[in-house]
Short mmCIF file of C-alpha atoms in Angstrom, two decimals:
data_model
loop_
_atom_site.label_atom_id
_atom_site.label_comp_id
_atom_site.label_asym_id
_atom_site.label_seq_id
_atom_site.Cartn_x
_atom_site.Cartn_y
_atom_site.Cartn_z
CA UNK A 1 -0.05 0.05 0.00
CA UNK A 2 2.89 2.35 0.81
CA UNK A 3 4.68 1.63 -2.33
CA UNK A 4 1.39 2.28 -4.54
CA UNK A 5 0.89 5.62 -2.69
CA UNK A 6 4.62 6.66 -3.12
CA UNK A 7 4.23 6.03 -6.82
CA UNK A 8 0.91 7.77 -7.17
CA UNK A 9 2.36 10.84 -5.32
CA UNK A 10 5.50 10.89 -7.56
CA UNK A 11 3.18 10.87 -10.68
CA UNK A 12 1.21 13.79 -9.18
CA UNK A 13 4.34 15.78 -8.42
CA UNK A 14 5.61 15.12 -11.96
CA UNK A 15 2.31 16.40 -13.34
CA UNK A 16 2.48 19.46 -11.12
CA UNK A 17 6.14 20.21 -12.34
CA UNK A 18 5.00 19.86 -15.85
CA UNK A 19 2.19 22.33 -15.48
CA UNK A 20 4.60 24.73 -13.81
CA UNK A 21 7.02 24.58 -16.77
CA UNK A 22 4.08 25.07 -19.10
CA UNK A 23 2.90 28.14 -17.18
CA UNK A 24 6.39 29.54 -16.93
CA UNK A 25 6.77 29.28 -20.72
CA UNK A 26 3.61 31.33 -21.06
CA UNK A 27 5.36 34.29 -19.23
CA UNK A 28 7.16 35.47 -22.43
CA UNK A 29 6.87 39.32 -23.18
CA UNK A 30 3.67 39.98 -24.80
CA UNK A 31 3.31 41.52 -28.38
CA UNK A 32 1.21 44.31 -26.82
CA UNK A 33 4.27 45.85 -25.37
CA UNK A 34 5.70 46.50 -28.83
CA UNK A 35 2.45 47.61 -30.03
CA UNK A 36 2.00 50.31 -27.14
CA UNK A 37 5.58 51.49 -27.76
CA UNK A 38 4.75 51.78 -31.50
CA UNK A 39 1.51 53.54 -30.68
CA UNK A 40 3.25 56.11 -28.55
CA UNK A 41 5.79 56.87 -31.29
CA UNK A 42 2.99 57.17 -33.78
CA UNK A 43 1.21 59.69 -31.49
CA UNK A 44 4.34 61.57 -30.94
CA UNK A 45 4.79 61.72 -34.72
CA UNK A 46 1.27 62.92 -35.24
CA UNK A 47 1.63 65.72 -32.48
CA UNK A 48 4.95 66.84 -34.37
CA UNK A 49 3.25 66.93 -37.85
CA UNK A 50 0.31 68.79 -36.25
CA UNK A 51 2.77 71.50 -34.76
CA UNK A 52 4.62 71.77 -38.02
CA UNK A 53 1.36 72.21 -39.78
CA UNK A 54 0.14 75.00 -37.58
CA UNK A 55 3.63 76.79 -38.05
CA UNK A 56 3.39 76.46 -42.07
CA UNK A 57 -0.16 77.82 -41.95
CA UNK A 58 0.94 80.84 -40.10
CA UNK A 59 3.83 81.32 -42.40
CA UNK A 60 1.39 80.95 -45.41
CA UNK A 61 -0.97 83.57 -43.86
CA UNK A 62 1.87 86.10 -43.45
CA UNK A 63 3.18 85.61 -46.96
CA UNK A 64 -0.46 85.88 -48.37
CA UNK A 65 -0.95 89.04 -46.32
CA UNK A 66 2.38 90.51 -47.76
CA UNK A 67 1.41 89.56 -51.31
CA UNK A 68 -1.98 91.43 -51.00
CA UNK A 69 -0.19 94.42 -49.79
CA UNK A 70 2.30 94.31 -52.76
CA UNK A 71 -0.55 93.92 -55.13
CA UNK A 72 -2.18 97.11 -53.59
CA UNK A 73 1.12 99.11 -53.79
CA UNK A 74 1.41 98.18 -57.54
CA UNK A 75 -2.24 99.20 -58.14
CA UNK A 76 -1.31 102.53 -56.54
CA UNK A 77 1.86 103.06 -58.66
CA UNK A 78 -0.12 102.11 -61.79
CA UNK A 79 -2.54 104.84 -60.92
CA UNK A 80 0.36 107.35 -60.58
CA UNK A 81 1.74 106.37 -63.90
CA UNK A 82 -1.65 106.79 -65.50
CA UNK A 83 -1.93 110.25 -63.92
CA UNK A 84 1.55 111.05 -65.25
CA UNK A 85 0.65 109.82 -68.75
CA UNK A 86 -2.36 112.15 -68.62
CA UNK A 87 -0.41 115.17 -67.72
CA UNK A 88 2.24 114.45 -70.27
CA UNK A 89 -0.44 114.01 -72.90
CA UNK A 90 -1.72 117.51 -71.98
CA UNK A 91 1.58 118.96 -72.07
CA UNK A 92 2.45 117.56 -75.34
CA UNK A 93 -0.81 118.75 -76.85
CA UNK A 94 0.01 122.23 -75.47
CA UNK A 95 3.46 122.17 -76.94
CA UNK A 96 2.13 121.15 -80.31
CA UNK A 97 -0.49 123.85 -80.52
CA UNK A 98 2.00 126.69 -79.58
CA UNK A 99 4.51 125.24 -82.28
CA UNK A 100 7.08 124.50 -79.50
CA UNK A 101 7.11 120.72 -80.33
CA UNK A 102 6.74 118.72 -83.45
CA UNK A 103 4.20 116.13 -82.41
CA UNK A 104 5.36 114.21 -85.39
CA UNK A 105 8.93 114.23 -83.96
CA UNK A 106 7.83 112.78 -80.63
CA UNK A 107 5.20 110.22 -81.77
CA UNK A 108 6.89 108.76 -84.78
CA UNK A 109 7.69 105.16 -83.92
CA UNK A 110 6.35 105.44 -80.50
CA UNK A 111 5.43 101.83 -79.13
CA UNK A 112 4.43 102.61 -75.71
CA UNK A 113 4.46 105.31 -72.85
CA UNK A 114 8.02 104.41 -71.81
CA UNK A 115 9.17 104.98 -75.35
CA UNK A 116 7.36 108.39 -75.47
CA UNK A 117 8.94 109.44 -72.30
CA UNK A 118 12.48 108.65 -73.38
CA UNK A 119 11.68 110.67 -76.63
CA UNK A 120 10.39 113.50 -74.53
CA UNK A 121 13.51 113.39 -72.27
CA UNK A 122 15.75 113.38 -75.52
CA UNK A 123 14.02 116.40 -76.98
CA UNK A 124 14.34 118.17 -73.68
CA UNK A 125 10.64 118.92 -73.42
CA UNK A 126 10.38 117.43 -69.81
CA UNK A 127 11.64 119.38 -66.74
CA UNK A 128 14.35 117.82 -64.75
CA UNK A 129 11.92 117.37 -61.72
CA UNK A 130 9.20 115.88 -64.09
CA UNK A 131 11.70 113.58 -65.52
CA UNK A 132 13.02 112.41 -62.00
CA UNK A 133 9.50 111.92 -60.61
CA UNK A 134 8.28 109.83 -63.63
CA UNK A 135 11.60 107.78 -63.53
CA UNK A 136 11.29 107.10 -59.68
CA UNK A 137 7.71 105.77 -60.43
CA UNK A 138 8.77 103.61 -63.21
CA UNK A 139 11.52 102.07 -61.16
CA UNK A 140 9.40 101.48 -58.00
CA UNK A 141 6.78 99.90 -60.23
CA UNK A 142 9.41 97.55 -61.60
CA UNK A 143 10.53 96.62 -58.14
CA UNK A 144 7.11 96.04 -56.97
CA UNK A 145 6.22 93.83 -59.84
CA UNK A 146 9.55 91.84 -59.22
CA UNK A 147 8.67 91.49 -55.56
CA UNK A 148 5.16 90.38 -56.59
CA UNK A 149 6.56 87.52 -58.74
CA UNK A 150 9.00 86.41 -55.95
CA UNK A 151 6.04 86.47 -53.32
CA UNK A 152 3.90 84.52 -55.64
CA UNK A 153 6.55 81.77 -55.79
CA UNK A 154 7.01 81.69 -52.03
CA UNK A 155 3.18 81.31 -51.53
CA UNK A 156 3.07 78.45 -53.95
CA UNK A 157 6.03 76.69 -52.28
CA UNK A 158 4.49 77.15 -48.98
CA UNK A 159 1.13 75.91 -50.14
CA UNK A 160 2.76 72.80 -51.41
CA UNK A 161 4.37 72.34 -48.06
CA UNK A 162 0.90 72.61 -46.48
CA UNK A 163 -0.50 70.04 -48.96
CA UNK A 164 2.34 67.59 -47.94
CA UNK A 165 1.95 68.04 -44.15
CA UNK A 166 -1.75 67.52 -44.42
CA UNK A 167 -1.14 64.17 -46.19
CA UNK A 168 1.46 63.20 -43.61
CA UNK A 169 -0.95 64.04 -40.86
CA UNK A 170 -3.67 62.06 -42.44
CA UNK A 171 -1.24 59.09 -42.75
CA UNK A 172 -0.11 59.43 -39.23
CA UNK A 173 -3.62 59.47 -37.83
CA UNK A 174 -4.62 56.36 -39.80
CA UNK A 175 -1.43 54.59 -38.33
CA UNK A 176 -2.53 55.69 -34.72
CA UNK A 177 -6.06 54.44 -35.29
CA UNK A 178 -4.88 51.02 -36.60
CA UNK A 179 -2.39 50.83 -33.79
CA UNK A 180 -4.98 51.56 -31.20
CA UNK A 181 -7.39 49.10 -32.47
CA UNK A 182 -4.55 46.47 -32.47
CA UNK A 183 -3.49 47.22 -28.91
CA UNK A 184 -6.96 46.97 -27.64
CA UNK A 185 -7.26 43.59 -29.21
CA UNK A 186 -3.87 42.44 -27.87
CA UNK A 187 -4.85 43.76 -24.37
CA UNK A 188 -8.12 41.65 -24.58
CA UNK A 189 -6.06 38.65 -25.38
CA UNK A 190 -3.55 39.17 -22.74
CA UNK A 191 -6.46 39.51 -20.17
CA UNK A 192 -7.85 36.32 -21.30
CA UNK A 193 -4.41 34.69 -21.10
CA UNK A 194 -4.00 35.97 -17.59
CA UNK A 195 -7.14 34.35 -16.47
CA UNK A 196 -6.17 31.15 -17.86
CA UNK A 197 -2.79 31.42 -16.14
CA UNK A 198 -4.29 32.24 -12.78
CA UNK A 199 -6.59 29.28 -13.18
CA UNK A 200 -3.61 26.97 -13.84
CA UNK A 201 -1.72 28.46 -10.82
CA UNK A 202 -4.75 27.80 -8.58
CA UNK A 203 -5.13 24.37 -9.80
CA UNK A 204 -1.42 23.71 -9.38
CA UNK A 205 -1.56 24.98 -5.87
CA UNK A 206 -4.44 22.71 -4.92
CA UNK A 207 -2.68 19.78 -6.49
CA UNK A 208 0.44 20.31 -4.39
CA UNK A 209 -1.54 20.64 -1.32
CA UNK A 210 -3.34 17.37 -1.97
CA UNK A 211 0.05 15.56 -2.67
CA UNK A 212 1.47 17.09 0.58
CA UNK A 213 -1.61 15.89 2.58
CA UNK A 214 -1.46 12.20 1.06
CA UNK A 215 2.15 11.95 1.92
CA UNK A 216 1.60 13.00 5.37
CA UNK A 217 -1.19 10.45 5.88
CA UNK A 218 1.01 7.82 4.55
CA UNK A 219 3.84 8.48 7.09
CA UNK A 220 1.28 8.53 10.02
CA UNK A 221 -0.10 4.98 9.11
CA UNK A 222 3.40 3.67 9.13
CA UNK A 223 4.31 4.93 12.37
CA UNK A 224 1.01 3.49 13.99
CA UNK A 225 1.85 0.11 12.52
CA UNK A 226 5.21 -0.18 14.06
CA UNK A 227 3.92 0.27 17.77
CA UNK A 228 3.85 -2.82 20.14
CA UNK A 229 1.34 -3.57 22.72
CA UNK A 230 2.50 -4.17 26.40
CA UNK A 231 -0.55 -5.71 27.72
CA UNK A 232 1.15 -8.90 28.73
CA UNK A 233 3.54 -7.12 31.05
CA UNK A 234 4.63 -9.54 33.85
CA UNK A 235 4.87 -8.56 37.49
CA UNK A 236 1.36 -6.86 37.90
CA UNK A 237 2.61 -3.47 37.41
CA UNK A 238 0.35 -1.10 35.41
CA UNK A 239 1.96 -0.04 32.38
CA UNK A 240 2.50 3.63 31.95
CA UNK A 241 0.02 4.81 29.31
CA UNK A 242 1.50 5.34 25.83
CA UNK A 243 1.78 9.03 25.04
CA UNK A 244 -0.58 10.13 22.16
CA UNK A 245 1.71 10.78 19.15
CA UNK A 246 2.20 14.39 18.39
CA UNK A 247 -0.14 15.67 15.72
CA UNK A 248 1.53 15.59 12.34
CA UNK A 249 1.95 19.31 11.20
CA UNK A 250 0.03 19.78 7.97
CA UNK A 251 1.67 21.60 5.15
CA UNK A 252 0.38 25.17 4.88
CA UNK A 253 -1.37 25.75 1.54
CA UNK A 254 0.16 28.69 -0.20
CA UNK A 255 -2.42 31.45 -0.67
CA UNK A 256 -3.27 31.90 -4.42
CA UNK A 257 -2.18 34.83 -6.35
CA UNK A 258 -4.24 37.69 -5.55
CA UNK A 259 -7.36 38.08 -7.88
CA UNK A 260 -7.38 41.67 -9.32
CA UNK A 261 -10.45 43.52 -7.66
CA UNK A 262 -11.45 46.92 -6.74
CA UNK A 263 -9.60 48.12 -3.52
CA UNK A 264 -11.62 48.20 -0.26
CA UNK A 265 -9.89 50.88 1.43
CA UNK A 266 -7.68 53.94 0.95
CA UNK A 267 -4.05 54.35 1.65
CA UNK A 268 -1.75 57.21 2.70
CA UNK A 269 -0.95 59.19 -0.31
CA UNK A 270 2.47 60.30 1.12
CA UNK A 271 3.68 56.77 1.82
CA UNK A 272 2.68 55.90 -1.72
CA UNK A 273 4.77 58.76 -3.00
CA UNK A 274 7.71 58.03 -0.81
CA UNK A 275 7.89 54.42 -2.00
CA UNK A 276 7.50 55.75 -5.74
CA UNK A 277 10.71 57.99 -5.02
CA UNK A 278 12.61 55.14 -3.42
CA UNK A 279 12.46 53.14 -6.63
CA UNK A 280 13.77 55.96 -9.04
CA UNK A 281 16.52 54.60 -11.19
CA UNK A 282 15.43 50.93 -10.98
CA UNK A 283 15.37 48.94 -14.21
CA UNK A 284 12.23 48.17 -16.22
CA UNK A 285 11.49 44.43 -16.85
CA UNK A 286 8.28 43.10 -18.13
CA UNK A 287 6.50 41.11 -15.48
CA UNK A 288 8.94 42.69 -12.96
CA UNK A 289 7.36 43.28 -9.42
CA UNK A 290 10.58 44.28 -7.64
CA UNK A 291 12.64 44.78 -5.77
CA UNK A 292 15.19 46.11 -8.27
CA UNK A 293 13.16 46.01 -11.58
CA UNK A 294 9.38 46.50 -12.16
CA UNK A 295 7.03 46.82 -15.10
CA UNK A 296 4.45 49.70 -14.83
CA UNK A 297 1.80 47.73 -13.02
CA UNK A 298 4.08 45.88 -10.81
CA UNK A 299 5.66 49.31 -9.82
CA UNK A 300 2.22 50.78 -9.03
CA UNK A 301 1.43 47.72 -7.03
CA UNK A 302 4.39 48.03 -4.75
CA UNK A 303 4.02 51.71 -4.29
CA UNK A 304 0.38 51.26 -3.16
CA UNK A 305 1.00 48.10 -0.87
CA UNK A 306 4.56 48.30 0.17
CA UNK A 307 4.79 44.49 -0.92
CA UNK A 308 6.36 43.05 -3.97
CA UNK A 309 3.20 41.85 -5.46
CA UNK A 310 0.79 42.50 -8.33
CA UNK A 311 -2.58 43.89 -7.83
CA UNK A 312 -3.45 43.51 -11.31
CA UNK A 313 -2.89 45.02 -14.86
CA UNK A 314 -3.76 48.52 -16.27
CA UNK A 315 -7.22 46.99 -17.14
CA UNK A 316 -7.71 46.24 -13.39
CA UNK A 317 -6.77 49.82 -12.29
CA UNK A 318 -8.98 51.42 -14.95
CA UNK A 319 -11.99 49.91 -13.27
CA UNK A 320 -11.12 51.62 -9.89
CA UNK A 321 -12.99 54.74 -8.86
CA UNK A 322 -12.07 57.71 -11.01
CA UNK A 323 -11.33 61.06 -9.41
CA UNK A 324 -11.41 64.51 -10.72
CA UNK A 325 -9.34 66.13 -8.25
CA UNK A 326 -6.16 64.01 -8.34
CA UNK A 327 -3.88 64.14 -5.25
CA UNK A 328 -0.31 62.82 -4.71
CA UNK A 329 -0.49 59.06 -4.38
CA UNK A 330 -3.42 58.47 -6.70
CA UNK A 331 -2.97 56.22 -9.89
CA UNK A 332 -2.67 57.60 -13.46
CA UNK A 333 -3.74 55.00 -15.92
CA UNK A 334 -4.73 54.30 -19.54
CA UNK A 335 -5.24 51.15 -21.44
CA UNK A 336 -1.60 50.30 -21.85
CA UNK A 337 0.53 52.28 -18.96
CA UNK A 338 0.17 53.44 -15.52
CA UNK A 339 2.20 55.24 -12.80
CA UNK A 340 2.02 57.15 -9.53
CA UNK A 341 0.91 60.69 -9.61
CA UNK A 342 2.97 62.94 -7.43
CA UNK A 343 1.45 66.40 -8.01
CA UNK A 344 2.18 69.38 -10.16
CA UNK A 345 1.20 67.39 -13.27
CA UNK A 346 4.11 65.02 -12.58
CA UNK A 347 4.18 61.17 -12.32
CA UNK A 348 6.75 58.39 -11.38
CA UNK A 349 6.56 55.30 -13.50
CA UNK A 350 8.34 52.34 -14.81
CA UNK A 351 8.77 53.79 -18.26
CA UNK A 352 10.51 51.44 -20.72
CA UNK A 353 13.65 49.20 -21.00
CA UNK A 354 15.86 52.38 -21.89
CA UNK A 355 14.66 54.70 -19.01
CA UNK A 356 13.50 52.40 -16.25
CA UNK A 357 11.71 54.18 -13.22
CA UNK A 358 11.73 57.90 -13.87
CA UNK A 359 9.83 61.19 -13.17
CA UNK A 360 8.09 62.74 -16.10
CA UNK A 361 5.03 64.91 -16.91
CA UNK A 362 1.80 62.92 -16.95
CA UNK A 363 1.02 64.32 -20.54
CA UNK A 364 4.44 63.04 -21.84
CA UNK A 365 4.16 59.64 -19.97
CA UNK A 366 0.67 58.94 -20.88
CA UNK A 367 0.29 60.79 -24.50
CA UNK A 368 -2.63 63.02 -23.16
CA UNK A 369 -4.93 59.91 -22.87
CA UNK A 370 -5.47 59.06 -19.16
CA UNK A 371 -7.71 58.97 -16.21
CA UNK A 372 -6.96 59.28 -12.41
CA UNK A 373 -8.05 56.55 -10.04
CA UNK A 374 -7.80 56.15 -6.26
CA UNK A 375 -6.92 52.98 -4.40
#
């Protein structure tokens, strides 16, 4: 009987060890960690493009305003030239009537106003002051025309940049939307896997407890079978009573891993923040719950409880009571990241493999998509 029980116990231990190995293999880093990182990068890129687009829009508005101003100045100079042309026409007509100028001399072969002015200058029929004024107006109009041409080129180039940035912004937004959907799907799969893992751990714990109890029972039966009776004692002396065997200590059953649930009581925010500060500089590791490396939810769990344990995942924390007036020690969380709020818009969190546990602004750490909850 003892041999059969021993073999049975050995088989159960082997099965338990196999289950533990299987569960251990299931703890590889999940894909959602990479997806969350890609999503954060995509959101950062989208914000950068948005900033660039706003800047280029402002530049385009300034250039358009300057172009409109130049067009107005050109219109004004054109009017001045037209006025000058009218005066010159009157002047030439007067000179012709008094015989002071041969109109044929001036107008022979004239193609435009500029040519006529040049001929008038040549014949000395325009005063120096008139000549200077007309020449200045002509030169300024040409400068404004050149300026207008250059500004039109700049506006066209800036508009092209605006169109390119709008296309990039649309592409970046599509990438963010796609990655966000992918992350939600991976988080749902991870939550399902965690539930299966917890069920396996609980089953393994119960199996170990059963094996330990049966082993203890086998040992007790063996000891009882080896006792000898002293009822035939010679000499008439009453034999001393056989002491009752000491109770065999039963192995304690390990408490199952805590099932994530909403907290039942508050904790001191100052203590939470102090624990958070004490772990600054620690490394990041997926699944880490301390003491020297953490993932984001493992870090928050330690800060809240002071124990190296895991209260749950970001999905668990998002189900806690939300607060609109966050205080130091509250939890800041979104669907893929979490940290401890320390006030002033700052948080301490296990960021990533490159930076570990750091202080950063809540907006930077959570990409402007987060809630505050209280433990």
